[in-house]
mmCIF file with all atom_site columns, C-alpha atoms in Angstrom:
data_model
loop_
_atom_site.group_PDB
_atom_site.id
_atom_site.type_symbol
_atom_site.label_atom_id
_atom_site.label_alt_id
_atom_site.label_comp_id
_atom_site.label_asym_id
_atom_site.label_entity_id
_atom_site.label_seq_id
_atom_site.pdbx_PDB_ins_code
_atom_site.Cartn_x
_atom_site.Cartn_y
_atom_site.Cartn_z
_atom_site.occupancy
_atom_site.B_iso_or_equiv
_atom_site.pdbx_formal_charge
_atom_site.auth_seq_id
_atom_site.auth_comp_id
_atom_site.auth_asym_id
_atom_site.auth_atom_id
_atom_site.pdbx_PDB_model_num
ATOM 1   C CA . MET A 1 1   ? -79.693 39.367 -0.742  1.00 44.00 ? 4   MET A CA 1
ATOM 2   C CA . ARG A 1 2   ? -81.009 35.776 -0.831  1.00 49.00 ? 5   ARG A CA 1
ATOM 3   C CA . SER A 1 3   ? -79.394 35.100 -4.216  1.00 46.00 ? 6   SER A CA 1
ATOM 4   C CA . MET A 1 4   ? -76.001 34.460 -2.603  1.00 49.00 ? 7   MET A CA 1
ATOM 5   C CA . SER A 1 5   ? -75.251 30.796 -1.882  1.00 52.00 ? 8   SER A CA 1
ATOM 6   C CA . PRO A 1 6   ? -75.423 29.848 1.832   1.00 49.00 ? 9   PRO A CA 1
ATOM 7   C CA . ALA A 1 7   ? -71.977 28.261 1.374   1.00 55.00 ? 10  ALA A CA 1
ATOM 8   C CA . ALA A 1 8   ? -70.574 31.780 0.969   1.00 87.00 ? 11  ALA A CA 1
ATOM 9   C CA . HIS A 1 9   ? -71.489 32.584 4.587   1.00 94.00 ? 12  HIS A CA 1
ATOM 10  C CA . ASP A 1 10  ? -69.981 31.354 7.845   1.00 97.00 ? 13  ASP A CA 1
ATOM 11  C CA . PRO A 1 11  ? -71.978 28.556 9.479   1.00 98.00 ? 14  PRO A CA 1
ATOM 12  C CA . VAL A 1 12  ? -73.467 29.431 12.864  1.00 98.00 ? 15  VAL A CA 1
ATOM 13  C CA . ARG A 1 13  ? -74.709 27.219 15.682  1.00 98.00 ? 16  ARG A CA 1
ATOM 14  C CA . ILE A 1 14  ? -77.662 28.710 17.554  1.00 98.00 ? 17  ILE A CA 1
ATOM 15  C CA . GLY A 1 15  ? -79.125 27.439 20.803  1.00 98.00 ? 18  GLY A CA 1
ATOM 16  C CA . LEU A 1 16  ? -82.782 28.088 21.610  1.00 98.00 ? 19  LEU A CA 1
ATOM 17  C CA . VAL A 1 17  ? -84.161 27.576 25.115  1.00 98.00 ? 20  VAL A CA 1
ATOM 18  C CA . SER A 1 18  ? -87.855 27.816 25.981  1.00 96.00 ? 21  SER A CA 1
ATOM 19  C CA . VAL A 1 19  ? -88.403 28.146 29.727  1.00 96.00 ? 22  VAL A CA 1
ATOM 20  C CA . SER A 1 20  ? -91.883 27.059 30.815  1.00 91.00 ? 23  SER A CA 1
ATOM 21  C CA . ASP A 1 21  ? -93.223 24.692 33.476  1.00 87.00 ? 24  ASP A CA 1
ATOM 22  C CA . ARG A 1 22  ? -96.351 23.838 31.486  1.00 82.00 ? 25  ARG A CA 1
ATOM 23  C CA . ALA A 1 23  ? -94.794 23.531 28.033  1.00 81.00 ? 26  ALA A CA 1
ATOM 24  C CA . SER A 1 24  ? -91.955 21.364 29.362  1.00 82.00 ? 27  SER A CA 1
ATOM 25  C CA . ALA A 1 25  ? -94.563 19.123 31.042  1.00 79.00 ? 28  ALA A CA 1
ATOM 26  C CA . GLY A 1 26  ? -96.538 18.803 27.798  1.00 81.00 ? 29  GLY A CA 1
ATOM 27  C CA . VAL A 1 27  ? -99.573 20.713 29.094  1.00 76.00 ? 30  VAL A CA 1
ATOM 28  C CA . TYR A 1 28  ? -99.484 22.872 25.954  1.00 80.00 ? 31  TYR A CA 1
ATOM 29  C CA . GLU A 1 29  ? -97.390 23.143 22.840  1.00 87.00 ? 32  GLU A CA 1
ATOM 30  C CA . ASP A 1 30  ? -94.335 25.370 23.046  1.00 90.00 ? 33  ASP A CA 1
ATOM 31  C CA . LYS A 1 31  ? -94.521 28.318 20.655  1.00 89.00 ? 34  LYS A CA 1
ATOM 32  C CA . GLY A 1 32  ? -91.324 30.123 21.674  1.00 92.00 ? 35  GLY A CA 1
ATOM 33  C CA . ILE A 1 33  ? -88.765 27.955 19.866  1.00 95.00 ? 36  ILE A CA 1
ATOM 34  C CA . PRO A 1 34  ? -90.749 27.764 16.575  1.00 95.00 ? 37  PRO A CA 1
ATOM 35  C CA . SER A 1 35  ? -91.200 31.553 16.655  1.00 94.00 ? 38  SER A CA 1
ATOM 36  C CA . LEU A 1 36  ? -87.470 32.111 17.151  1.00 97.00 ? 39  LEU A CA 1
ATOM 37  C CA . GLN A 1 37  ? -86.578 29.695 14.363  1.00 97.00 ? 40  GLN A CA 1
ATOM 38  C CA . GLU A 1 38  ? -89.036 31.280 11.950  1.00 96.00 ? 41  GLU A CA 1
ATOM 39  C CA . TRP A 1 39  ? -87.628 34.766 12.536  1.00 97.00 ? 42  TRP A CA 1
ATOM 40  C CA . LEU A 1 40  ? -83.977 33.727 12.446  1.00 98.00 ? 43  LEU A CA 1
ATOM 41  C CA . LYS A 1 41  ? -84.452 31.781 9.201   1.00 98.00 ? 44  LYS A CA 1
ATOM 42  C CA . ARG A 1 42  ? -85.810 34.951 7.623   1.00 97.00 ? 45  ARG A CA 1
ATOM 43  C CA . ALA A 1 43  ? -83.209 37.264 9.105   1.00 98.00 ? 46  ALA A CA 1
ATOM 44  C CA . LEU A 1 44  ? -79.937 35.370 8.712   1.00 98.00 ? 47  LEU A CA 1
ATOM 45  C CA . LEU A 1 45  ? -78.162 34.494 5.480   1.00 98.00 ? 48  LEU A CA 1
ATOM 46  C CA . ASN A 1 46  ? -75.816 32.098 7.277   1.00 98.00 ? 49  ASN A CA 1
ATOM 47  C CA . PRO A 1 47  ? -76.428 28.329 7.327   1.00 98.00 ? 50  PRO A CA 1
ATOM 48  C CA . ILE A 1 48  ? -77.755 27.524 10.810  1.00 98.00 ? 51  ILE A CA 1
ATOM 49  C CA . ALA A 1 49  ? -77.292 24.441 12.983  1.00 98.00 ? 52  ALA A CA 1
ATOM 50  C CA . TRP A 1 50  ? -79.948 24.363 15.701  1.00 98.00 ? 53  TRP A CA 1
ATOM 51  C CA . GLU A 1 51  ? -79.710 23.178 19.299  1.00 98.00 ? 54  GLU A CA 1
ATOM 52  C CA . THR A 1 52  ? -83.013 23.369 21.190  1.00 98.00 ? 55  THR A CA 1
ATOM 53  C CA . LYS A 1 53  ? -84.062 22.785 24.780  1.00 97.00 ? 56  LYS A CA 1
ATOM 54  C CA . LEU A 1 54  ? -87.403 22.966 26.581  1.00 96.00 ? 57  LEU A CA 1
ATOM 55  C CA . VAL A 1 55  ? -86.925 23.302 30.347  1.00 97.00 ? 58  VAL A CA 1
ATOM 56  C CA . PRO A 1 56  ? -89.090 24.101 33.397  1.00 96.00 ? 59  PRO A CA 1
ATOM 57  C CA . ASP A 1 57  ? -88.803 27.279 35.452  1.00 96.00 ? 60  ASP A CA 1
ATOM 58  C CA . GLU A 1 58  ? -86.054 25.890 37.652  1.00 97.00 ? 61  GLU A CA 1
ATOM 59  C CA . GLN A 1 59  ? -82.978 28.080 37.983  1.00 98.00 ? 62  GLN A CA 1
ATOM 60  C CA . GLU A 1 60  ? -80.379 25.318 38.030  1.00 98.00 ? 63  GLU A CA 1
ATOM 61  C CA . GLN A 1 61  ? -81.975 23.498 35.095  1.00 98.00 ? 64  GLN A CA 1
ATOM 62  C CA . VAL A 1 62  ? -81.963 26.698 33.046  1.00 98.00 ? 65  VAL A CA 1
ATOM 63  C CA . SER A 1 63  ? -78.329 27.401 33.969  1.00 98.00 ? 66  SER A CA 1
ATOM 64  C CA . ALA A 1 64  ? -77.370 23.807 33.146  1.00 98.00 ? 67  ALA A CA 1
ATOM 65  C CA . ALA A 1 65  ? -79.015 24.090 29.731  1.00 98.00 ? 68  ALA A CA 1
ATOM 66  C CA . LEU A 1 66  ? -77.112 27.312 28.986  1.00 98.00 ? 69  LEU A CA 1
ATOM 67  C CA . ARG A 1 67  ? -73.790 25.817 30.095  1.00 98.00 ? 70  ARG A CA 1
ATOM 68  C CA . GLU A 1 68  ? -74.354 22.742 27.931  1.00 98.00 ? 71  GLU A CA 1
ATOM 69  C CA . LEU A 1 69  ? -75.281 24.759 24.856  1.00 98.00 ? 72  LEU A CA 1
ATOM 70  C CA . VAL A 1 70  ? -72.204 26.989 25.139  1.00 98.00 ? 73  VAL A CA 1
ATOM 71  C CA . ASP A 1 71  ? -69.561 24.695 26.634  1.00 98.00 ? 74  ASP A CA 1
ATOM 72  C CA . GLU A 1 72  ? -70.477 21.349 25.059  1.00 98.00 ? 75  GLU A CA 1
ATOM 73  C CA . ARG A 1 73  ? -72.615 22.101 22.003  1.00 98.00 ? 76  ARG A CA 1
ATOM 74  C CA . ARG A 1 74  ? -70.421 25.083 21.071  1.00 98.00 ? 77  ARG A CA 1
ATOM 75  C CA . CYS A 1 75  ? -73.278 27.446 20.235  1.00 98.00 ? 78  CYS A CA 1
ATOM 76  C CA . ASP A 1 76  ? -72.259 30.916 19.065  1.00 98.00 ? 79  ASP A CA 1
ATOM 77  C CA . LEU A 1 77  ? -75.585 32.489 20.032  1.00 98.00 ? 80  LEU A CA 1
ATOM 78  C CA . VAL A 1 78  ? -78.145 31.320 22.599  1.00 98.00 ? 81  VAL A CA 1
ATOM 79  C CA . LEU A 1 79  ? -81.607 32.854 22.825  1.00 98.00 ? 82  LEU A CA 1
ATOM 80  C CA . THR A 1 80  ? -84.042 32.095 25.630  1.00 98.00 ? 83  THR A CA 1
ATOM 81  C CA . THR A 1 81  ? -87.748 32.795 25.776  1.00 96.00 ? 84  THR A CA 1
ATOM 82  C CA . GLY A 1 82  ? -89.934 32.962 28.864  1.00 95.00 ? 85  GLY A CA 1
ATOM 83  C CA . GLY A 1 83  ? -89.440 33.286 32.599  1.00 95.00 ? 86  GLY A CA 1
ATOM 84  C CA . THR A 1 84  ? -88.333 36.927 32.770  1.00 96.00 ? 87  THR A CA 1
ATOM 85  C CA . GLY A 1 85  ? -91.155 38.540 34.778  1.00 95.00 ? 88  GLY A CA 1
ATOM 86  C CA . PRO A 1 86  ? -91.378 39.271 38.517  1.00 96.00 ? 89  PRO A CA 1
ATOM 87  C CA . ALA A 1 87  ? -93.372 36.157 39.516  1.00 96.00 ? 90  ALA A CA 1
ATOM 88  C CA . PRO A 1 88  ? -91.743 33.734 41.969  1.00 96.00 ? 91  PRO A CA 1
ATOM 89  C CA . ARG A 1 89  ? -91.237 31.079 39.258  1.00 95.00 ? 92  ARG A CA 1
ATOM 90  C CA . ASP A 1 90  ? -89.628 33.538 36.812  1.00 96.00 ? 93  ASP A CA 1
ATOM 91  C CA . VAL A 1 91  ? -85.920 32.773 37.215  1.00 97.00 ? 94  VAL A CA 1
ATOM 92  C CA . THR A 1 92  ? -84.446 32.965 33.707  1.00 98.00 ? 95  THR A CA 1
ATOM 93  C CA . PRO A 1 93  ? -82.461 36.189 34.358  1.00 98.00 ? 96  PRO A CA 1
ATOM 94  C CA . GLU A 1 94  ? -80.949 34.764 37.547  1.00 98.00 ? 97  GLU A CA 1
ATOM 95  C CA . ALA A 1 95  ? -80.047 31.537 35.755  1.00 98.00 ? 98  ALA A CA 1
ATOM 96  C CA . THR A 1 96  ? -78.455 33.510 32.928  1.00 98.00 ? 99  THR A CA 1
ATOM 97  C CA . LEU A 1 97  ? -76.440 35.813 35.181  1.00 98.00 ? 100 LEU A CA 1
ATOM 98  C CA . ALA A 1 98  ? -75.172 32.752 37.058  1.00 98.00 ? 101 ALA A CA 1
ATOM 99  C CA . VAL A 1 99  ? -73.309 31.535 33.936  1.00 98.00 ? 102 VAL A CA 1
ATOM 100 C CA . ALA A 1 100 ? -72.074 34.954 32.764  1.00 98.00 ? 103 ALA A CA 1
ATOM 101 C CA . ASP A 1 101 ? -68.506 36.049 32.138  1.00 98.00 ? 104 ASP A CA 1
ATOM 102 C CA . LYS A 1 102 ? -69.700 39.537 31.193  1.00 98.00 ? 105 LYS A CA 1
ATOM 103 C CA . VAL A 1 103 ? -73.058 41.299 31.411  1.00 98.00 ? 106 VAL A CA 1
ATOM 104 C CA . MET A 1 104 ? -74.335 43.293 28.408  1.00 98.00 ? 107 MET A CA 1
ATOM 105 C CA . PRO A 1 105 ? -76.980 45.610 29.936  1.00 98.00 ? 108 PRO A CA 1
ATOM 106 C CA . GLY A 1 106 ? -77.776 47.533 26.760  1.00 97.00 ? 109 GLY A CA 1
ATOM 107 C CA . PHE A 1 107 ? -79.768 44.628 25.332  1.00 97.00 ? 110 PHE A CA 1
ATOM 108 C CA . GLY A 1 108 ? -82.200 44.560 28.251  1.00 97.00 ? 111 GLY A CA 1
ATOM 109 C CA . GLU A 1 109 ? -82.514 48.338 28.244  1.00 96.00 ? 112 GLU A CA 1
ATOM 110 C CA . GLN A 1 110 ? -83.510 48.384 24.566  1.00 96.00 ? 113 GLN A CA 1
ATOM 111 C CA . MET A 1 111 ? -85.923 45.466 24.930  1.00 96.00 ? 114 MET A CA 1
ATOM 112 C CA . ARG A 1 112 ? -87.805 47.341 27.632  1.00 95.00 ? 115 ARG A CA 1
ATOM 113 C CA . GLN A 1 113 ? -87.852 50.507 25.526  1.00 94.00 ? 116 GLN A CA 1
ATOM 114 C CA . ILE A 1 114 ? -89.511 48.575 22.696  1.00 94.00 ? 117 ILE A CA 1
ATOM 115 C CA . GLY A 1 115 ? -92.027 47.005 25.057  1.00 92.00 ? 118 GLY A CA 1
ATOM 116 C CA . LEU A 1 116 ? -92.942 50.371 26.556  1.00 92.00 ? 119 LEU A CA 1
ATOM 117 C CA . ARG A 1 117 ? -94.254 51.458 23.159  1.00 91.00 ? 120 ARG A CA 1
ATOM 118 C CA . PHE A 1 118 ? -97.121 49.007 23.775  1.00 91.00 ? 121 PHE A CA 1
ATOM 119 C CA . VAL A 1 119 ? -97.731 48.565 27.508  1.00 92.00 ? 122 VAL A CA 1
ATOM 120 C CA . PRO A 1 120 ? -96.507 50.330 30.670  1.00 95.00 ? 123 PRO A CA 1
ATOM 121 C CA . THR A 1 121 ? -95.959 46.935 32.290  1.00 94.00 ? 124 THR A CA 1
ATOM 122 C CA . ALA A 1 122 ? -92.917 46.407 30.031  1.00 93.00 ? 125 ALA A CA 1
ATOM 123 C CA . ILE A 1 123 ? -90.886 47.832 32.913  1.00 95.00 ? 126 ILE A CA 1
ATOM 124 C CA . LEU A 1 124 ? -91.644 44.582 34.766  1.00 96.00 ? 127 LEU A CA 1
ATOM 125 C CA . SER A 1 125 ? -89.627 42.592 32.221  1.00 95.00 ? 128 SER A CA 1
ATOM 126 C CA . ARG A 1 126 ? -86.188 41.598 33.499  1.00 97.00 ? 129 ARG A CA 1
ATOM 127 C CA . GLN A 1 127 ? -84.478 40.306 30.359  1.00 97.00 ? 130 GLN A CA 1
ATOM 128 C CA . VAL A 1 128 ? -80.684 40.281 30.455  1.00 98.00 ? 131 VAL A CA 1
ATOM 129 C CA . ALA A 1 129 ? -77.909 39.472 27.987  1.00 98.00 ? 132 ALA A CA 1
ATOM 130 C CA . VAL A 1 130 ? -74.496 38.061 28.836  1.00 98.00 ? 133 VAL A CA 1
ATOM 131 C CA . VAL A 1 131 ? -71.325 36.753 27.269  1.00 98.00 ? 134 VAL A CA 1
ATOM 132 C CA . ARG A 1 132 ? -70.072 33.315 28.232  1.00 98.00 ? 135 ARG A CA 1
ATOM 133 C CA . GLY A 1 133 ? -66.842 32.338 26.553  1.00 98.00 ? 136 GLY A CA 1
ATOM 134 C CA . ARG A 1 134 ? -67.294 33.081 22.855  1.00 97.00 ? 137 ARG A CA 1
ATOM 135 C CA . ALA A 1 135 ? -71.084 32.991 22.961  1.00 98.00 ? 138 ALA A CA 1
ATOM 136 C CA . LEU A 1 136 ? -73.747 35.640 23.408  1.00 98.00 ? 139 LEU A CA 1
ATOM 137 C CA . ILE A 1 137 ? -76.787 34.664 25.500  1.00 98.00 ? 140 ILE A CA 1
ATOM 138 C CA . VAL A 1 138 ? -79.911 36.840 25.303  1.00 98.00 ? 141 VAL A CA 1
ATOM 139 C CA . ASN A 1 139 ? -83.203 36.527 27.200  1.00 98.00 ? 142 ASN A CA 1
ATOM 140 C CA . LEU A 1 140 ? -86.268 37.319 25.085  1.00 96.00 ? 143 LEU A CA 1
ATOM 141 C CA . PRO A 1 141 ? -89.975 37.725 25.910  1.00 91.00 ? 144 PRO A CA 1
ATOM 142 C CA . GLY A 1 142 ? -92.295 34.733 25.906  1.00 86.00 ? 145 GLY A CA 1
ATOM 143 C CA . GLN A 1 143 ? -94.918 35.882 23.371  1.00 88.00 ? 146 GLN A CA 1
ATOM 144 C CA . PRO A 1 144 ? -94.202 35.219 19.652  1.00 89.00 ? 147 PRO A CA 1
ATOM 145 C CA . LYS A 1 145 ? -95.331 38.717 18.607  1.00 90.00 ? 148 LYS A CA 1
ATOM 146 C CA . SER A 1 146 ? -93.100 40.323 21.231  1.00 91.00 ? 149 SER A CA 1
ATOM 147 C CA . ILE A 1 147 ? -90.163 38.137 20.172  1.00 92.00 ? 150 ILE A CA 1
ATOM 148 C CA . ALA A 1 148 ? -90.341 39.449 16.601  1.00 92.00 ? 151 ALA A CA 1
ATOM 149 C CA . GLU A 1 149 ? -90.813 43.074 17.712  1.00 93.00 ? 152 GLU A CA 1
ATOM 150 C CA . THR A 1 150 ? -87.863 42.838 20.083  1.00 95.00 ? 153 THR A CA 1
ATOM 151 C CA . LEU A 1 151 ? -85.515 41.296 17.530  1.00 97.00 ? 154 LEU A CA 1
ATOM 152 C CA . GLU A 1 152 ? -86.601 43.302 14.495  1.00 94.00 ? 155 GLU A CA 1
ATOM 153 C CA . GLY A 1 153 ? -87.549 46.625 16.058  1.00 92.00 ? 156 GLY A CA 1
ATOM 154 C CA . LEU A 1 154 ? -90.300 49.063 15.118  1.00 90.00 ? 157 LEU A CA 1
ATOM 155 C CA . ARG A 1 155 ? -89.207 50.583 11.833  1.00 83.00 ? 158 ARG A CA 1
ATOM 156 C CA . ASP A 1 156 ? -92.563 52.132 11.000  1.00 80.00 ? 159 ASP A CA 1
ATOM 157 C CA . ALA A 1 157 ? -93.053 53.742 14.416  1.00 79.00 ? 160 ALA A CA 1
ATOM 158 C CA . THR A 1 158 ? -92.513 57.435 15.160  1.00 80.00 ? 161 THR A CA 1
ATOM 159 C CA . PRO A 1 159 ? -89.763 57.619 16.145  1.00 83.00 ? 162 PRO A CA 1
ATOM 160 C CA . PRO A 1 160 ? -88.458 54.207 15.006  1.00 80.00 ? 163 PRO A CA 1
ATOM 161 C CA . ALA A 1 161 ? -87.135 51.834 17.672  1.00 84.00 ? 164 ALA A CA 1
ATOM 162 C CA . PRO A 1 162 ? -84.108 49.753 16.655  1.00 89.00 ? 165 PRO A CA 1
ATOM 163 C CA . GLY A 1 163 ? -84.382 46.027 17.324  1.00 95.00 ? 166 GLY A CA 1
ATOM 164 C CA . ILE A 1 164 ? -81.716 44.343 19.390  1.00 97.00 ? 167 ILE A CA 1
ATOM 165 C CA . PHE A 1 165 ? -80.622 41.932 16.657  1.00 98.00 ? 168 PHE A CA 1
ATOM 166 C CA . ALA A 1 166 ? -79.019 44.761 14.683  1.00 97.00 ? 169 ALA A CA 1
ATOM 167 C CA . ALA A 1 167 ? -76.241 44.742 17.306  1.00 98.00 ? 170 ALA A CA 1
ATOM 168 C CA . VAL A 1 168 ? -75.887 40.959 17.630  1.00 98.00 ? 171 VAL A CA 1
ATOM 169 C CA . PRO A 1 169 ? -73.593 40.253 14.643  1.00 98.00 ? 172 PRO A CA 1
ATOM 170 C CA . TYR A 1 170 ? -70.979 42.835 15.662  1.00 98.00 ? 173 TYR A CA 1
ATOM 171 C CA . CYS A 1 171 ? -71.112 41.668 19.282  1.00 98.00 ? 174 CYS A CA 1
ATOM 172 C CA . ILE A 1 172 ? -70.386 38.126 18.109  1.00 98.00 ? 175 ILE A CA 1
ATOM 173 C CA . ASP A 1 173 ? -67.509 39.471 15.956  1.00 98.00 ? 176 ASP A CA 1
ATOM 174 C CA . LEU A 1 174 ? -65.978 41.067 19.037  1.00 98.00 ? 177 LEU A CA 1
ATOM 175 C CA . ILE A 1 175 ? -66.102 37.889 21.122  1.00 98.00 ? 178 ILE A CA 1
ATOM 176 C CA . GLY A 1 176 ? -64.551 35.731 18.412  1.00 97.00 ? 179 GLY A CA 1
ATOM 177 C CA . GLY A 1 177 ? -67.595 34.111 16.800  1.00 98.00 ? 180 GLY A CA 1
ATOM 178 C CA . PRO A 1 178 ? -68.633 33.648 13.152  1.00 98.00 ? 181 PRO A CA 1
ATOM 179 C CA . TYR A 1 179 ? -69.444 36.543 10.844  1.00 98.00 ? 182 TYR A CA 1
ATOM 180 C CA . LEU A 1 180 ? -73.237 36.824 10.817  1.00 98.00 ? 183 LEU A CA 1
ATOM 181 C CA . GLU A 1 181 ? -74.933 38.417 7.825   1.00 97.00 ? 184 GLU A CA 1
ATOM 182 C CA . THR A 1 182 ? -78.554 39.463 7.669   1.00 97.00 ? 185 THR A CA 1
ATOM 183 C CA . ASP A 1 183 ? -81.236 40.012 5.075   1.00 97.00 ? 186 ASP A CA 1
ATOM 184 C CA . GLU A 1 184 ? -81.604 43.783 5.265   1.00 95.00 ? 187 GLU A CA 1
ATOM 185 C CA . ALA A 1 185 ? -85.294 43.546 4.363   1.00 94.00 ? 188 ALA A CA 1
ATOM 186 C CA . VAL A 1 186 ? -85.775 41.923 7.775   1.00 95.00 ? 189 VAL A CA 1
ATOM 187 C CA . CYS A 1 187 ? -82.985 43.372 9.913   1.00 94.00 ? 190 CYS A CA 1
ATOM 188 C CA . LYS A 1 188 ? -79.996 45.464 8.923   1.00 93.00 ? 191 LYS A CA 1
ATOM 189 C CA . ALA A 1 189 ? -76.972 44.533 11.019  1.00 95.00 ? 192 ALA A CA 1
ATOM 190 C CA . PHE A 1 190 ? -74.801 47.447 12.075  1.00 95.00 ? 193 PHE A CA 1
ATOM 191 C CA . ARG A 1 191 ? -71.012 47.297 12.020  1.00 96.00 ? 194 ARG A CA 1
ATOM 192 C CA . PRO A 1 192 ? -68.378 50.044 11.902  1.00 95.00 ? 195 PRO A CA 1
ATOM 193 C CA . LYS A 1 193 ? -66.987 50.335 8.383   1.00 93.00 ? 196 LYS A CA 1
ATOM 194 C CA . SER A 1 194 ? -63.676 48.913 9.565   1.00 93.00 ? 197 SER A CA 1
ATOM 195 C CA . ALA A 1 195 ? -65.447 45.709 10.649  1.00 94.00 ? 198 ALA A CA 1
ATOM 196 C CA . VAL A 1 196 ? -67.382 45.044 7.433   1.00 93.00 ? 199 VAL A CA 1
ATOM 197 C CA . ARG A 1 197 ? -66.130 41.999 5.549   1.00 88.00 ? 200 ARG A CA 1
ATOM 198 C CA . LEU A 1 198 ? -65.607 42.815 1.895   1.00 79.00 ? 201 LEU A CA 1
ATOM 199 C CA . ARG A 1 199 ? -66.891 40.249 -0.589  1.00 68.00 ? 202 ARG A CA 1
ATOM 200 C CA . PRO A 1 200 ? -64.574 39.210 -3.463  1.00 62.00 ? 203 PRO A CA 1
ATOM 201 C CA . ALA A 1 201 ? -65.432 41.005 -6.674  1.00 56.00 ? 204 ALA A CA 1
ATOM 202 C CA . GLY A 1 202 ? -67.132 38.906 -9.334  1.00 55.00 ? 205 GLY A CA 1
ATOM 203 C CA . PRO A 1 203 ? -65.569 38.210 -12.744 1.00 55.00 ? 206 PRO A CA 1
ATOM 204 C CA . ALA A 1 204 ? -65.195 41.203 -15.027 1.00 52.00 ? 207 ALA A CA 1
ATOM 205 C CA . PRO A 1 205 ? -67.840 41.416 -17.748 1.00 53.00 ? 208 PRO A CA 1
ATOM 206 C CA . THR A 1 206 ? -66.694 40.268 -21.212 1.00 50.00 ? 209 THR A CA 1
#
């Protein structure tokens, strides 16, 4: 899969938002954005332009960051990490819903199903996903290991648990974004056959 030139794939602009009072204040190093970038670089074949933001757990600041990334920076996909629990300072879901045109509840439902394979407290997670304009915004957990499990799924589990990223490319197709293609060794994107983009055939052998 990686043998194909990146120029053959649509470029994509991805916004990454880490929501944390302490990381934004420099108390400790943020690990959410590097974890997201590492996974997305492995999973996507498309050339990626990054837009990143580190913000405190303040609802209006989170909403403002999401609006800027979608409306001004023209991101096709925005992923957040952190701030999705029940604590008073956890306001990422509220900030995300405040900028939504449409809510996509299936993403949050599947994220909690994956988390419940590990801990019963996964039901306390409040991640949401929404569409704003032609962008998909998804809240993810704060821990790097949980980020990868949520995106990639649990393929070796019994029964397997599909990761949420398998549905992201087709969702972005439907809202008018670029055609995302994945490395199937990491994450196999699902599209109906009618939505699969056919690659031009190579030159005939001589």
